[in-house]
């Protein structure tokens, strides 16, 4: 088997520039040895010349190596680093990091679930179809200032969402700074549900309190007027007023126990009650209002109890 012992074969494992420098130094050493042997140059001067040649051959290789390492470091965009990706992925709310052009750099799992059409290195406007989102995003990109927007998401269920766009200064690949856009989405549905529940509860409670209060006012007017001297009517009206006042007190207790009302709002009643006396009580409570409006209430109820499933106060 033939063995290639040429200088290029000996230095082949070395990097190209270092191998070339070694070949130049070998040729320079041979040439200087011949010149020294012929007596044309002293050994000291030959060593100095060799040192200069070595410096000229090796220094460019070292500079190239350092430059190449800096280019390798700069070749990685700081915004695309794993640390930035980990920060976005660790945010509890849906989060998307965009560049100044609106392209997706990073997004977390919550954002991917909220908007499955989002893709890295693609424009976010194509995936987020809400006009409020697109308008806020365009304004944030154009002005590099924070923007907020609220919108309703109807898929898969109705949700009220808030979008916050925050400009984030980040280092660039060439040592400067630029501003990316961090989009975070907040689900406002629980707060909206609570507000709607509170409004409904206030409206229902106001209605429930208004009825016995109107009955009390009507009976008071009757007792102060036509029934002033009628002991039998006075006794009857006072009993009805006591019942209505007791009902108002129970309603106020329910208002002070909002959790009980919310928990029993959609619970099927288990108790069985007689509906006949409840109807008679309601008719008695509305008697004064009916007389004031010249309305006659005609009631035809059976003598036997009529049992139904329900809650007496709610009915």
Short mmCIF file of N, CA, C and O in Angstrom, two decimals, residues 189-287:
data_model
loop_
_atom_site.label_atom_id
_atom_site.label_comp_id
_atom_site.label_asym_id
_atom_site.label_seq_id
_atom_site.Cartn_x
_atom_site.Cartn_y
_atom_site.Cartn_z
N UNK A 189 -64.83 36.50 30.67
CA UNK A 189 -66.14 35.86 30.76
C UNK A 189 -66.62 35.70 32.20
O UNK A 189 -67.78 36.01 32.50
N UNK A 190 -65.78 35.21 33.14
CA UNK A 190 -66.27 35.08 34.53
C UNK A 190 -66.75 36.41 35.11
O UNK A 190 -67.80 36.47 35.77
N UNK A 191 -65.99 37.50 34.87
CA UNK A 191 -66.42 38.80 35.38
C UNK A 191 -67.72 39.25 34.73
O UNK A 191 -68.61 39.81 35.40
N UNK A 192 -67.85 38.99 33.43
CA UNK A 192 -69.08 39.38 32.73
C UNK A 192 -70.27 38.59 33.26
O UNK A 192 -71.37 39.14 33.45
N UNK A 193 -70.06 37.30 33.53
CA UNK A 193 -71.15 36.49 34.07
C UNK A 193 -71.58 37.00 35.45
O UNK A 193 -72.77 37.04 35.78
N UNK A 194 -70.60 37.37 36.26
CA UNK A 194 -70.91 37.88 37.59
C UNK A 194 -71.69 39.17 37.50
O UNK A 194 -72.67 39.40 38.24
N UNK A 195 -71.32 40.06 36.58
CA UNK A 195 -72.04 41.32 36.41
C UNK A 195 -73.48 41.07 35.96
O UNK A 195 -74.42 41.72 36.46
N UNK A 196 -73.65 40.15 35.02
CA UNK A 196 -75.00 39.84 34.56
C UNK A 196 -75.83 39.23 35.69
O UNK A 196 -77.02 39.55 35.85
N UNK A 197 -75.21 38.33 36.47
CA UNK A 197 -75.92 37.72 37.58
C UNK A 197 -76.32 38.76 38.61
O UNK A 197 -77.45 38.73 39.16
N UNK A 198 -75.42 39.71 38.88
CA UNK A 198 -75.73 40.74 39.86
C UNK A 198 -76.89 41.62 39.37
O UNK A 198 -77.80 41.96 40.14
N UNK A 199 -76.85 41.99 38.08
CA UNK A 199 -77.93 42.82 37.55
C UNK A 199 -79.27 42.08 37.59
O UNK A 199 -80.30 42.67 37.97
N UNK A 200 -79.27 40.79 37.21
CA UNK A 200 -80.51 40.02 37.26
C UNK A 200 -81.03 39.88 38.69
O UNK A 200 -82.23 39.97 38.94
N UNK A 201 -80.09 39.66 39.60
CA UNK A 201 -80.50 39.48 40.99
C UNK A 201 -81.11 40.76 41.55
O UNK A 201 -82.14 40.73 42.24
N UNK A 202 -80.50 41.90 41.26
CA UNK A 202 -81.03 43.17 41.75
C UNK A 202 -82.42 43.43 41.16
O UNK A 202 -83.34 43.87 41.87
N UNK A 203 -82.57 43.13 39.86
CA UNK A 203 -83.88 43.35 39.24
C UNK A 203 -84.94 42.45 39.85
O UNK A 203 -86.06 42.89 40.17
N UNK A 204 -84.60 41.17 40.05
CA UNK A 204 -85.58 40.24 40.63
C UNK A 204 -85.89 40.61 42.08
O UNK A 204 -87.05 40.56 42.52
N UNK A 205 -84.85 40.96 42.84
CA UNK A 205 -85.07 41.31 44.24
C UNK A 205 -85.93 42.57 44.36
O UNK A 205 -86.81 42.67 45.22
N UNK A 206 -85.68 43.54 43.48
CA UNK A 206 -86.48 44.77 43.51
C UNK A 206 -87.95 44.47 43.22
O UNK A 206 -88.86 45.01 43.86
N UNK A 207 -88.18 43.57 42.26
CA UNK A 207 -89.55 43.20 41.93
C UNK A 207 -90.23 42.49 43.10
O UNK A 207 -91.40 42.77 43.43
N UNK A 208 -89.49 41.57 43.73
CA UNK A 208 -90.07 40.82 44.85
C UNK A 208 -90.38 41.73 46.03
O UNK A 208 -91.37 41.52 46.74
N UNK A 209 -89.58 42.73 46.27
CA UNK A 209 -89.83 43.63 47.40
C UNK A 209 -90.94 44.64 47.08
O UNK A 209 -91.65 45.09 47.99
N UNK A 210 -91.06 44.99 45.82
CA UNK A 210 -92.05 46.00 45.46
C UNK A 210 -93.48 45.51 45.68
O UNK A 210 -94.36 46.28 46.08
N UNK A 211 -93.73 44.22 45.44
CA UNK A 211 -95.10 43.69 45.56
C UNK A 211 -95.62 43.77 47.00
O UNK A 211 -96.70 44.35 47.24
N UNK A 212 -94.94 43.20 48.00
CA UNK A 212 -95.47 43.33 49.37
C UNK A 212 -95.47 44.76 49.87
O UNK A 212 -96.35 45.16 50.65
N UNK A 213 -94.51 45.57 49.42
CA UNK A 213 -94.48 46.97 49.85
C UNK A 213 -95.70 47.72 49.31
O UNK A 213 -96.33 48.52 50.02
N UNK A 214 -96.07 47.44 48.06
CA UNK A 214 -97.26 48.08 47.49
C UNK A 214 -98.53 47.63 48.22
O UNK A 214 -99.45 48.43 48.45
N UNK A 215 -98.56 46.32 48.59
CA UNK A 215 -99.72 45.83 49.32
C UNK A 215 -99.85 46.51 50.68
O UNK A 215 -100.95 46.92 51.09
N UNK A 216 -98.71 46.66 51.37
CA UNK A 216 -98.74 47.33 52.67
C UNK A 216 -99.22 48.77 52.53
O UNK A 216 -100.04 49.26 53.33
N UNK A 217 -98.71 49.45 51.52
CA UNK A 217 -99.12 50.85 51.31
C UNK A 217 -100.62 50.93 51.03
O UNK A 217 -101.33 51.82 51.54
N UNK A 218 -101.14 49.98 50.23
CA UNK A 218 -102.57 50.00 49.92
C UNK A 218 -103.43 49.75 51.14
O UNK A 218 -104.47 50.44 51.34
N UNK A 219 -103.04 48.80 51.99
CA UNK A 219 -103.84 48.51 53.18
C UNK A 219 -103.76 49.66 54.18
O UNK A 219 -104.74 49.94 54.89
N UNK A 220 -102.61 50.32 54.26
CA UNK A 220 -102.49 51.48 55.16
C UNK A 220 -103.44 52.59 54.71
O UNK A 220 -104.15 53.21 55.54
N UNK A 221 -103.47 52.84 53.41
CA UNK A 221 -104.40 53.86 52.90
C UNK A 221 -105.85 53.47 53.19
O UNK A 221 -106.69 54.33 53.53
N UNK A 222 -106.17 52.17 53.07
CA UNK A 222 -107.54 51.72 53.33
C UNK A 222 -107.91 51.89 54.80
O UNK A 222 -109.02 52.33 55.14
N UNK A 223 -106.96 51.53 55.68
CA UNK A 223 -107.23 51.66 57.11
C UNK A 223 -107.35 53.13 57.54
O UNK A 223 -108.06 53.45 58.49
N UNK A 224 -106.62 54.00 56.84
CA UNK A 224 -106.72 55.42 57.16
C UNK A 224 -107.97 56.06 56.54
O UNK A 224 -108.35 57.17 56.94
N UNK A 225 -108.58 55.35 55.60
CA UNK A 225 -109.74 55.92 54.91
C UNK A 225 -111.02 55.17 55.19
O UNK A 225 -111.57 55.25 56.30
N UNK A 226 -111.52 54.40 54.21
CA UNK A 226 -112.85 53.77 54.34
C UNK A 226 -112.97 52.81 55.52
O UNK A 226 -114.04 52.70 56.13
N UNK A 227 -111.91 52.10 55.86
CA UNK A 227 -112.00 51.09 56.93
C UNK A 227 -111.54 51.62 58.27
O UNK A 227 -111.19 50.85 59.17
N UNK A 228 -111.58 52.95 58.44
CA UNK A 228 -111.08 53.53 59.69
C UNK A 228 -111.89 53.04 60.90
O UNK A 228 -111.32 52.74 61.95
N UNK A 229 -113.20 52.95 60.72
CA UNK A 229 -114.07 52.60 61.84
C UNK A 229 -114.56 51.15 61.76
O UNK A 229 -115.36 50.75 62.60
N UNK A 230 -114.10 50.40 60.76
CA UNK A 230 -114.55 49.02 60.58
C UNK A 230 -113.58 48.09 61.31
O UNK A 230 -112.47 47.80 60.83
N UNK A 231 -113.97 47.63 62.49
CA UNK A 231 -113.08 46.80 63.31
C UNK A 231 -112.80 45.47 62.64
O UNK A 231 -111.66 44.95 62.68
N UNK A 232 -113.84 44.88 62.02
CA UNK A 232 -113.63 43.57 61.37
C UNK A 232 -112.66 43.69 60.21
O UNK A 232 -111.74 42.87 60.08
N UNK A 233 -112.84 44.71 59.36
CA UNK A 233 -111.93 44.91 58.22
C UNK A 233 -110.53 45.24 58.72
O UNK A 233 -109.52 44.80 58.15
N UNK A 234 -110.48 46.06 59.79
CA UNK A 234 -109.16 46.43 60.31
C UNK A 234 -108.40 45.19 60.81
O UNK A 234 -107.21 45.05 60.57
N UNK A 235 -109.10 44.30 61.49
CA UNK A 235 -108.46 43.09 61.99
C UNK A 235 -107.96 42.22 60.83
O UNK A 235 -106.86 41.67 60.87
N UNK A 236 -108.76 42.13 59.80
CA UNK A 236 -108.39 41.30 58.64
C UNK A 236 -107.21 41.90 57.90
O UNK A 236 -106.24 41.21 57.54
N UNK A 237 -107.25 43.23 57.68
CA UNK A 237 -106.17 43.88 56.94
C UNK A 237 -104.85 43.85 57.71
O UNK A 237 -103.79 43.70 57.14
N UNK A 238 -104.96 43.99 59.03
CA UNK A 238 -103.74 43.94 59.83
C UNK A 238 -103.08 42.57 59.76
O UNK A 238 -101.86 42.44 59.74
N UNK A 239 -103.91 41.51 59.70
CA UNK A 239 -103.34 40.17 59.55
C UNK A 239 -102.63 40.01 58.22
O UNK A 239 -101.54 39.43 58.14
N UNK A 240 -103.24 40.53 57.13
CA UNK A 240 -102.60 40.46 55.82
C UNK A 240 -101.31 41.29 55.80
O UNK A 240 -100.28 40.87 55.25
N UNK A 241 -101.36 42.47 56.42
CA UNK A 241 -100.16 43.31 56.47
C UNK A 241 -99.04 42.62 57.24
O UNK A 241 -97.87 42.70 56.87
N UNK A 242 -99.41 41.92 58.32
CA UNK A 242 -98.39 41.19 59.08
C UNK A 242 -97.75 40.10 58.21
O UNK A 242 -96.53 39.89 58.23
N UNK A 243 -98.59 39.42 57.42
CA UNK A 243 -98.06 38.37 56.53
C UNK A 243 -97.11 38.96 55.49
O UNK A 243 -96.03 38.41 55.21
N UNK A 244 -97.51 40.10 54.90
CA UNK A 244 -96.67 40.73 53.88
C UNK A 244 -95.38 41.27 54.49
O UNK A 244 -94.30 41.19 53.88
N UNK A 245 -95.45 41.82 55.69
CA UNK A 245 -94.23 42.31 56.35
C UNK A 245 -93.28 41.16 56.66
O UNK A 245 -92.06 41.28 56.52
N UNK A 246 -93.86 40.01 57.09
CA UNK A 246 -93.02 38.84 57.34
C UNK A 246 -92.37 38.36 56.06
O UNK A 246 -91.19 37.96 56.03
N UNK A 247 -93.11 38.42 54.96
CA UNK A 247 -92.54 38.03 53.67
C UNK A 247 -91.39 38.94 53.27
O UNK A 247 -90.36 38.49 52.79
N UNK A 248 -91.57 40.25 53.49
CA UNK A 248 -90.49 41.18 53.18
C UNK A 248 -89.26 40.89 54.02
O UNK A 248 -88.12 40.97 53.54
N UNK A 249 -89.46 40.55 55.28
CA UNK A 249 -88.32 40.23 56.14
C UNK A 249 -87.58 39.00 55.62
O UNK A 249 -86.34 38.96 55.62
N UNK A 250 -88.34 38.00 55.15
CA UNK A 250 -87.68 36.82 54.60
C UNK A 250 -86.93 37.15 53.31
O UNK A 250 -85.85 36.61 53.05
N UNK A 251 -87.50 38.03 52.50
CA UNK A 251 -86.81 38.43 51.26
C UNK A 251 -85.51 39.17 51.59
O UNK A 251 -84.49 38.98 50.92
N UNK A 252 -85.55 40.01 52.61
CA UNK A 252 -84.32 40.71 53.01
C UNK A 252 -83.27 39.72 53.51
O UNK A 252 -82.08 39.86 53.23
N UNK A 253 -83.73 38.69 54.24
CA UNK A 253 -82.77 37.66 54.68
C UNK A 253 -82.15 36.97 53.47
O UNK A 253 -80.95 36.64 53.48
N UNK A 254 -82.94 36.74 52.43
CA UNK A 254 -82.39 36.12 51.22
C UNK A 254 -81.39 37.05 50.53
O UNK A 254 -80.38 36.60 49.98
N UNK A 255 -81.67 38.35 50.56
CA UNK A 255 -80.72 39.29 49.97
C UNK A 255 -79.39 39.25 50.71
O UNK A 255 -78.32 39.37 50.11
N UNK A 256 -79.45 39.10 52.02
CA UNK A 256 -78.22 39.04 52.81
C UNK A 256 -77.52 37.71 52.67
O UNK A 256 -76.39 37.55 53.09
N UNK A 257 -78.18 36.73 52.08
CA UNK A 257 -77.58 35.42 51.87
C UNK A 257 -77.55 35.13 50.37
O UNK A 257 -78.23 34.24 49.86
N UNK A 258 -76.78 35.91 49.66
CA UNK A 258 -76.72 35.79 48.19
C UNK A 258 -76.21 34.42 47.76
O UNK A 258 -76.66 33.87 46.76
N UNK A 259 -75.29 33.86 48.51
CA UNK A 259 -74.75 32.56 48.13
C UNK A 259 -75.84 31.50 48.11
O UNK A 259 -75.86 30.62 47.25
N UNK A 260 -76.80 31.58 49.06
CA UNK A 260 -77.88 30.60 49.10
C UNK A 260 -78.75 30.71 47.86
O UNK A 260 -79.16 29.71 47.27
N UNK A 261 -79.03 31.95 47.46
CA UNK A 261 -79.87 32.16 46.28
C UNK A 261 -79.17 31.64 45.03
O UNK A 261 -79.77 30.99 44.18
N UNK A 262 -77.85 31.91 44.90
CA UNK A 262 -77.12 31.46 43.72
C UNK A 262 -77.05 29.94 43.67
O UNK A 262 -77.17 29.34 42.60
N UNK A 263 -76.84 29.30 44.82
CA UNK A 263 -76.71 27.85 44.84
C UNK A 263 -78.02 27.15 44.52
O UNK A 263 -78.04 26.07 43.93
N UNK A 264 -79.15 27.76 44.90
CA UNK A 264 -80.45 27.11 44.69
C UNK A 264 -81.15 27.59 43.43
O UNK A 264 -82.31 27.23 43.19
N UNK A 265 -80.46 28.39 42.60
CA UNK A 265 -81.13 28.97 41.43
C UNK A 265 -81.58 27.90 40.44
O UNK A 265 -82.64 28.01 39.84
N UNK A 266 -80.77 26.85 40.26
CA UNK A 266 -81.09 25.82 39.28
C UNK A 266 -81.21 24.44 39.93
O UNK A 266 -80.96 23.43 39.28
N UNK A 267 -81.62 24.43 41.20
CA UNK A 267 -81.78 23.17 41.92
C UNK A 267 -83.25 22.78 41.90
O UNK A 267 -84.13 23.58 42.23
N UNK A 268 -83.53 21.56 41.52
CA UNK A 268 -84.91 21.08 41.47
C UNK A 268 -85.47 20.99 42.89
O UNK A 268 -84.86 20.39 43.77
N UNK A 269 -86.65 21.59 43.14
CA UNK A 269 -87.22 21.54 44.50
C UNK A 269 -87.63 20.11 44.87
O UNK A 269 -88.12 19.35 44.03
N UNK A 270 -87.41 19.78 46.13
CA UNK A 270 -87.75 18.45 46.63
C UNK A 270 -88.96 18.46 47.56
O UNK A 270 -89.60 17.43 47.75
N UNK A 271 -89.28 19.61 48.15
CA UNK A 271 -90.40 19.68 49.09
C UNK A 271 -91.74 19.67 48.35
O UNK A 271 -91.85 20.14 47.21
N UNK A 272 -92.78 19.15 49.02
CA UNK A 272 -94.13 19.14 48.47
C UNK A 272 -95.00 20.07 49.32
O UNK A 272 -95.06 19.93 50.54
N UNK A 273 -95.66 21.01 48.64
CA UNK A 273 -96.48 21.99 49.37
C UNK A 273 -97.86 22.09 48.71
O UNK A 273 -98.06 21.69 47.56
N UNK A 274 -98.79 22.66 49.48
CA UNK A 274 -100.15 22.88 48.99
C UNK A 274 -100.21 24.26 48.33
O UNK A 274 -99.93 25.28 48.96
N UNK A 275 -100.58 24.31 47.06
CA UNK A 275 -100.57 25.56 46.31
C UNK A 275 -101.80 26.42 46.62
O UNK A 275 -101.79 27.64 46.41
N UNK A 276 -102.89 25.82 47.16
CA UNK A 276 -104.14 26.57 47.38
C UNK A 276 -103.96 27.71 48.37
O UNK A 276 -104.33 28.86 48.07
N UNK A 277 -103.42 27.50 49.56
CA UNK A 277 -103.26 28.64 50.49
C UNK A 277 -102.30 29.70 49.97
O UNK A 277 -102.43 30.88 50.31
N UNK A 278 -101.33 29.30 49.15
CA UNK A 278 -100.41 30.30 48.58
C UNK A 278 -101.17 31.23 47.64
O UNK A 278 -100.99 32.45 47.65
N UNK A 279 -102.07 30.65 46.84
CA UNK A 279 -102.87 31.49 45.93
C UNK A 279 -103.78 32.42 46.72
O UNK A 279 -103.91 33.61 46.38
N UNK A 280 -104.39 31.91 47.79
CA UNK A 280 -105.25 32.76 48.60
C UNK A 280 -104.44 33.91 49.23
O UNK A 280 -104.92 35.05 49.30
N UNK A 281 -103.24 33.61 49.68
CA UNK A 281 -102.39 34.65 50.29
C UNK A 281 -102.03 35.72 49.27
O UNK A 281 -102.06 36.93 49.57
N UNK A 282 -101.71 35.31 48.04
CA UNK A 282 -101.37 36.28 47.00
C UNK A 282 -102.58 37.16 46.68
O UNK A 282 -102.46 38.39 46.50
N UNK A 283 -103.74 36.54 46.58
CA UNK A 283 -104.96 37.31 46.28
C UNK A 283 -105.25 38.32 47.38
O UNK A 283 -105.58 39.49 47.12
N UNK A 284 -105.10 37.88 48.65
CA UNK A 284 -105.31 38.80 49.76
C UNK A 284 -104.32 39.96 49.71
O UNK A 284 -104.67 41.12 50.01
N UNK A 285 -103.07 39.68 49.35
CA UNK A 285 -102.07 40.74 49.29
C UNK A 285 -102.33 41.75 48.19
O UNK A 285 -101.96 42.92 48.30
N UNK A 286 -102.99 41.32 47.12
CA UNK A 286 -103.27 42.21 45.99
C UNK A 286 -104.65 42.86 46.07
O UNK A 286 -105.03 43.61 45.17
N UNK A 287 -105.40 42.57 47.13
CA UNK A 287 -106.78 43.08 47.21
C UNK A 287 -106.82 44.60 47.21
O UNK A 287 -107.63 45.22 46.50
#
